[in-house]
Coordinates of C-alpha atoms and ligand atoms in Angstrom, one line a residue:
X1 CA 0.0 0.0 0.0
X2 CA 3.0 2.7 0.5
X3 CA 2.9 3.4 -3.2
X4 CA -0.8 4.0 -3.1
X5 CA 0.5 6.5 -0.3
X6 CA 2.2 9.3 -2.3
X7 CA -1.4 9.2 -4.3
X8 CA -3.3 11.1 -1.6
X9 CA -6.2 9.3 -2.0
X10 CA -10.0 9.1 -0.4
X11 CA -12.7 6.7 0.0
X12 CA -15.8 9.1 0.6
X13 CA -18.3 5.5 0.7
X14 CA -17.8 3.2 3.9
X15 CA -20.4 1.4 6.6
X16 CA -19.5 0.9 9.8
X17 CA -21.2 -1.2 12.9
X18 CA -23.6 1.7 13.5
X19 CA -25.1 0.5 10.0
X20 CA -24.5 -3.2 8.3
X21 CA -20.8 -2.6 8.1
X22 CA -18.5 -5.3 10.2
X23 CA -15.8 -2.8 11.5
X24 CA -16.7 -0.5 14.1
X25 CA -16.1 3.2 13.5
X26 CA -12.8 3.4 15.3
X27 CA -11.5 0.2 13.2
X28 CA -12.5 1.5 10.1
X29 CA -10.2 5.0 10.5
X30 CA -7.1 2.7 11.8
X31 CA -7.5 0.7 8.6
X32 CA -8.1 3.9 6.3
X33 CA -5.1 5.1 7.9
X34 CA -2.8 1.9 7.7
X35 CA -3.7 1.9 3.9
X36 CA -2.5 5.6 3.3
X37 CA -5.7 7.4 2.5
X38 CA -5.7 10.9 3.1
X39 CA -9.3 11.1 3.7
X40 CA -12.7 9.1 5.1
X41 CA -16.3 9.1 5.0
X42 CA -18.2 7.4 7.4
X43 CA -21.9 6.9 5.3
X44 CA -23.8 4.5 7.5
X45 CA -27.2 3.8 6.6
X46 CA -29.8 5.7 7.9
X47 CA -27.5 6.9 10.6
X48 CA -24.8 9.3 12.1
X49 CA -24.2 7.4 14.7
X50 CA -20.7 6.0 14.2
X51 CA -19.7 9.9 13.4
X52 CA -18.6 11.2 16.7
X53 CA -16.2 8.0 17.3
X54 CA -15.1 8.1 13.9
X55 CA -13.5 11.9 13.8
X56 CA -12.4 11.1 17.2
X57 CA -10.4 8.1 16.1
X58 CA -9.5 10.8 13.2
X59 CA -8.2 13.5 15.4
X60 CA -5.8 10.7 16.8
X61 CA -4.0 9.5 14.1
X62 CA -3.9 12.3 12.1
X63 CA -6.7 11.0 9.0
X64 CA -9.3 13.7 7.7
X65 CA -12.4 12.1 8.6
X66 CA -15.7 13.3 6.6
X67 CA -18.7 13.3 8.6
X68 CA -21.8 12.0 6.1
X69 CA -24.6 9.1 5.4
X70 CA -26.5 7.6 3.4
X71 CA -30.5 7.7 2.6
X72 CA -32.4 5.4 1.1
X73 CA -35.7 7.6 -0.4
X74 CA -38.3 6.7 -2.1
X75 CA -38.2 6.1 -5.5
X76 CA -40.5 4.2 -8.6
X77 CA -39.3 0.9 -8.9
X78 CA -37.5 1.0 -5.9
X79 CA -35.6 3.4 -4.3
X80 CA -32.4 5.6 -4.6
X81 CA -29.9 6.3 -2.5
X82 CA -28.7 9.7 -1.3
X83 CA -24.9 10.5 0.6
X84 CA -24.4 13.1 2.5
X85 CA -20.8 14.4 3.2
X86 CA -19.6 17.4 5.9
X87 CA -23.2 17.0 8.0
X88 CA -23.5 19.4 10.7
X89 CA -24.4 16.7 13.4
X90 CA -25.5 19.7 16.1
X91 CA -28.5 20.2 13.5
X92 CA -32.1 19.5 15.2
X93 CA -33.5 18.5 12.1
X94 CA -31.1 16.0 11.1
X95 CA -31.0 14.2 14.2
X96 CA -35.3 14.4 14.5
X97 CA -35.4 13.0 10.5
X98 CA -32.8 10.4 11.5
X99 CA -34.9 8.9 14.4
X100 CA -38.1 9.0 12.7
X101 CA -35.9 6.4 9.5
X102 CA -35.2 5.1 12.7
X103 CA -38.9 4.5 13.9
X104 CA -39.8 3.3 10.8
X105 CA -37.2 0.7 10.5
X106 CA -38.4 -0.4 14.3
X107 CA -41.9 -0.8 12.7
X108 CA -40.9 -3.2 9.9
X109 CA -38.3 -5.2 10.9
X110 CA -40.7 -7.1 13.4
X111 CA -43.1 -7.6 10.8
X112 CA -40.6 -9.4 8.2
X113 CA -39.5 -11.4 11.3
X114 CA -42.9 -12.5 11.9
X115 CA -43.3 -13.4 7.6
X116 CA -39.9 -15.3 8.5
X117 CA -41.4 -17.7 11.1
X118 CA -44.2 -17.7 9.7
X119 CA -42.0 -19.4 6.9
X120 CA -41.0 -21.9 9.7
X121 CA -38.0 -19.9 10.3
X122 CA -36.6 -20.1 13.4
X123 CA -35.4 -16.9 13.9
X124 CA -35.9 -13.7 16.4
X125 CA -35.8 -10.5 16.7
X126 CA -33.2 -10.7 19.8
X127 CA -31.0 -12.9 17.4
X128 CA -31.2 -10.2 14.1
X129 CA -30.5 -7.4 17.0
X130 CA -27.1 -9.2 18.3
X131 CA -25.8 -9.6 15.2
X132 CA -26.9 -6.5 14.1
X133 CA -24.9 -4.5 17.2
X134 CA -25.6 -1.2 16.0
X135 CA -28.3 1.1 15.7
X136 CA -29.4 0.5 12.3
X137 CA -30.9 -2.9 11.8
X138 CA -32.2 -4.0 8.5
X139 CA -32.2 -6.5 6.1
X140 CA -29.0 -7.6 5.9
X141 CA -28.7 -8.5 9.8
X142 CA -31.4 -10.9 9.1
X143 CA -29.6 -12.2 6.2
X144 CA -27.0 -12.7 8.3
X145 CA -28.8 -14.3 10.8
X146 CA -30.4 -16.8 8.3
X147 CA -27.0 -18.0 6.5
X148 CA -25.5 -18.4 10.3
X149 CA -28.6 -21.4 10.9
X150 CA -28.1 -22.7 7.3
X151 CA -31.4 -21.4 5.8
X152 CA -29.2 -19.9 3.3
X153 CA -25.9 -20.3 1.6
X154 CA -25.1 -16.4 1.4
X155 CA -26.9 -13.5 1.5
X156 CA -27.6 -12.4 -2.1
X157 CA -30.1 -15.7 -1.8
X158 CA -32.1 -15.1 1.2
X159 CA -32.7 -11.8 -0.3
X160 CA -33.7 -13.5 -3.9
X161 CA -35.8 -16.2 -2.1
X162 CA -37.6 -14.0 0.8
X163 CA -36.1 -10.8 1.6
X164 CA -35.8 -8.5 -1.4
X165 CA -39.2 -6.6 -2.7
X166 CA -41.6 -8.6 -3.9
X167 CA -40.4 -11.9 -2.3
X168 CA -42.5 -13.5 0.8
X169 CA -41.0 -12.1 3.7
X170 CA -40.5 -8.6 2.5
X171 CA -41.9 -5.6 3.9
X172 CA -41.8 -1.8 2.5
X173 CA -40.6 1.0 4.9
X174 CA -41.6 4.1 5.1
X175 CA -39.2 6.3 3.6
X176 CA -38.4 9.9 2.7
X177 CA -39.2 11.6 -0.6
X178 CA -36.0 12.6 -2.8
X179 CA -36.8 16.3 -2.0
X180 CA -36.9 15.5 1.7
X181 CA -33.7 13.7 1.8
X182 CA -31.9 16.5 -0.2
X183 CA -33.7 19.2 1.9
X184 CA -32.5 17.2 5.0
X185 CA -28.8 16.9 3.7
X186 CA -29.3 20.8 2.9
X187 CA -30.5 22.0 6.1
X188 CA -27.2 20.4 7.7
X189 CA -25.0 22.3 5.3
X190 CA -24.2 19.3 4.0
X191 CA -23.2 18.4 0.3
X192 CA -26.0 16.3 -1.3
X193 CA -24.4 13.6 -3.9
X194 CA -26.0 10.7 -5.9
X195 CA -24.7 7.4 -5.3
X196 CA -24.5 4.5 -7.5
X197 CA -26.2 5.3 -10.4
X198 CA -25.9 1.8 -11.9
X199 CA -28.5 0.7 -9.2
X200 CA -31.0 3.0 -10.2
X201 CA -34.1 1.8 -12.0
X202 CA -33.1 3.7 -14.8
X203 CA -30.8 2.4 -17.3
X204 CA -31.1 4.2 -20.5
X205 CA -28.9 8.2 -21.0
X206 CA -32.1 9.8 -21.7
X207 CA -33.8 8.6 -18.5
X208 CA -30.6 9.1 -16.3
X209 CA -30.3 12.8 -18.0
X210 CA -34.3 13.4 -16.8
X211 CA -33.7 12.2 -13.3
X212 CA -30.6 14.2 -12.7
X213 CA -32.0 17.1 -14.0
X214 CA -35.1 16.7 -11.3
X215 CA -32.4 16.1 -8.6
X216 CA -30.4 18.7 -9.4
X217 CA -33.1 21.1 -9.5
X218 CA -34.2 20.1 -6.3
X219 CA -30.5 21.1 -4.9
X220 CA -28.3 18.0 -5.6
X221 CA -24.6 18.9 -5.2
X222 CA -22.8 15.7 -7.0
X223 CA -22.8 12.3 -8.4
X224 CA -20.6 9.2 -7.1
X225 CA -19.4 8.5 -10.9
X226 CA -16.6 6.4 -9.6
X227 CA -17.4 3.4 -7.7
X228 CA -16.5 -0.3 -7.0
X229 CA -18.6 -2.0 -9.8
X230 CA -18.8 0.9 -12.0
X231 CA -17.3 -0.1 -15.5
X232 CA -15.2 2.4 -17.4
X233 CA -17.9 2.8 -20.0
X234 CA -20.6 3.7 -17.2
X235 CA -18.1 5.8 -15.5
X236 CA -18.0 7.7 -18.6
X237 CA -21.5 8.0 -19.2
X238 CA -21.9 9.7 -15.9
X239 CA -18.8 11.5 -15.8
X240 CA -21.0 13.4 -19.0
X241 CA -23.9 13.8 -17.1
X242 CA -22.2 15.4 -13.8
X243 CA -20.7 17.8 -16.2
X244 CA -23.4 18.8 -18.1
X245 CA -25.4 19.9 -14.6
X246 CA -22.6 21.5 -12.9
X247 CA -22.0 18.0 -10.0
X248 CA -19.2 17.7 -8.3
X249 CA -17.5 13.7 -9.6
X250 CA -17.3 11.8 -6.7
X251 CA -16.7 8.4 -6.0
X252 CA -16.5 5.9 -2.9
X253 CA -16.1 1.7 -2.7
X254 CA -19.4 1.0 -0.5
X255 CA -16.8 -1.1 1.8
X256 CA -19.1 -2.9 4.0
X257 CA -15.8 -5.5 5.7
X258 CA -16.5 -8.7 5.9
X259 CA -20.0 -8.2 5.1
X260 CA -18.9 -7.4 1.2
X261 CA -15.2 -9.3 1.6
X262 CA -14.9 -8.6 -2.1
X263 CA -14.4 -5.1 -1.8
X264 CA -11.6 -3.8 -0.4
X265 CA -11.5 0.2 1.7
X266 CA -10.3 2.7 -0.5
X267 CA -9.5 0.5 -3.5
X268 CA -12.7 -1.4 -4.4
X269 CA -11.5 -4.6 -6.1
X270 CA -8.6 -3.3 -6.8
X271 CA -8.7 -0.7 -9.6
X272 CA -10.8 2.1 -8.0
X273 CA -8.9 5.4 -7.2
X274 CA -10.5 8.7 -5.9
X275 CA -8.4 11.8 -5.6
X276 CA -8.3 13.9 -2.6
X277 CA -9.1 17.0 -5.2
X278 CA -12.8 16.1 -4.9
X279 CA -12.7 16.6 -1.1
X280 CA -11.1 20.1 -2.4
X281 CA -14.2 20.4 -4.7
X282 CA -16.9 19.6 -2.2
X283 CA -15.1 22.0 0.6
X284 CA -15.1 25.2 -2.3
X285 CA -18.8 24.3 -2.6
X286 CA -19.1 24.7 0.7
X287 CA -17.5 28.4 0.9
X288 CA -19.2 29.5 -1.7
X289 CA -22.2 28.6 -0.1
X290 CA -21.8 30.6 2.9
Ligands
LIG301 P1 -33.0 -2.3 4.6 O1 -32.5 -0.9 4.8 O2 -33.2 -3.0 5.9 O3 -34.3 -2.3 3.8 O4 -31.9 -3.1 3.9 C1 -31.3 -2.5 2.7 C2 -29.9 -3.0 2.5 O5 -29.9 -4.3 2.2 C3 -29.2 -2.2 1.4 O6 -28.6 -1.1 1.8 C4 -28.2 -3.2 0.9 O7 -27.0 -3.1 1.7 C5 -28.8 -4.6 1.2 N1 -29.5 -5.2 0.0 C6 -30.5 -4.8 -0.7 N2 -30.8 -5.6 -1.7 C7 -29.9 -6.6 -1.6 C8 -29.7 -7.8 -2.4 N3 -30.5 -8.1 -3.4 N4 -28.6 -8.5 -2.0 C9 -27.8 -8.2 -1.0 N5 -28.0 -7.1 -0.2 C10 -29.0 -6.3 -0.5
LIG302 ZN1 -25.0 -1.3 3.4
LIG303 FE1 -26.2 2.3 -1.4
LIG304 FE1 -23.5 2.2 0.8

């Protein structure tokens, strides 16, 4: 990794514990730093939770640590996800919106536990909790949960047999509208960005081009062109797009840990590089804001 060093790189897309990530906030810095980035963002799910520990852990070994999430909103066919990045975490109305995603996610997951036994399942809401360890607890804990008792062989099949919409055991969440999420991300004087766009229901330029234009009209800030399983031909496609409306190019590896082994922090599967500039970018967005 020391030649990696001299790069001054970034991975501005990580989990943690406080979301479905396996290292816990202050493990996730030590390993950012041990690999040589110059910069982290802790984007749990849902949550800020991991934040405070995170810049702490920052702070004490020297590693820029952004503070920043990432919202699932509502969305046809699915839903899309929003990050977040340099979140005032002392704003009321981030911490109120976070709780309610919160609430909701404390309405639902009983219910899908209940569609699981009902399944002859044997599984509780105790057991998707420990493994779970954090605040956020979703899907992928009872995935977890399920491959551990040999329902399952991994988790990409317990969501294709009974957790993923539309399959038996699924439930929908409430969630936020785009325009909420953005407004919320806003009102923290935080830096609203698209992620993944190769996981949005829309495939085709013309229909990417319409969304983005909604998005950025409603106040969105960038789009995560680079990322672990975006090919060079999609990176290019919305590397276009973030020009034409003015977003800042981000990019991040969704590094989950052990949860995703295949992707590695700061490097994705290997090929994924994001330059410290667009931390440069986002924080001249910010002044000019002001
Ligand atoms: P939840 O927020 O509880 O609805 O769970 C959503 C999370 O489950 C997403 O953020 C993904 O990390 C994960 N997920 C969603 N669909 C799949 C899938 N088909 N296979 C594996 N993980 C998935
Ligand atoms: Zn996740
Ligand atoms: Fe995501
Ligand atoms: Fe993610």
């Amino acid at each position: 990794m020391g030649g990696l060093k001299s790069l001054n790189l970034v991975d501005l897309h990580t989990h943690s514990t406080a979301s479905d990530g396996t290292l816990t906030p202050s493990q996730l810095v030590t390993a950012a730093c041990e690999q040589g980035l110059k910069a982290i963002a802790l984007t749990d799910h849902d949550t800020v939770a991991g934040v405070a520990e995170a810049l702490a852990k920052g702070e004490e070994l020297g590693i820029e640590v952004i503070p920043g999430v990432e919202i699932s909103v509502d969305h046809p066919g699915g839903e899309l996800h929003l990050l977040g990045y340099f979140l005032d975490l002392t704003c009321p109305q981030l911490q109120e919106t976070l709780a309610k995603l919160q609430a909701y996610r404390e309405q639902r997951n009983p219910q899908m536990i209940a569609k699981l036994q009902a399944h002859n399942f044997d599984i509780t809401m105790d057991e998707v909790t420990a493994v779970a360890g954090g605040t956020v607890i979703g899907r992928p804990h009872m995935a977890a949960v399920m491959v551990a008792k040999g329902y399952v062989s991994n988790t990409a099949e317990a969501f294709e047999k009974y957790l993923a919409s539309g399959r038996p055991a699924y439930v929908k969440k409430q969630r936020l509208s785009p325009e909420e999420g953005i407004n919320l991300v806003l009102a923290a004087k935080g830096i609203p960005v698209l992620a993944h766009p190769k996981y949005l229901p829309e495939q085709s330029v013309p229909e990417l081009d319409a969304l983005i234009a909604k998005l950025k009209n409603l106040g969105l800030r960038g789009l995560e062109v680079v990322y672990t399983t975006h090919d060079s031909a999609e990176q290019h496609t919305y590397r276009q797009l973030a020009k034409k409306y003015n977003l800042i190019v981000t990019g991040g590896t969704d590094f989950h840990g052990a949860n995703k082994p295949d992707i590695k922090l700061g490097i994705g599967m290997g090929a994924l590089r994001v330059p410290y500039a667009v931390v440069d970018k986002m924080k001249e967005a910010l002044i000019k804001r002001d």
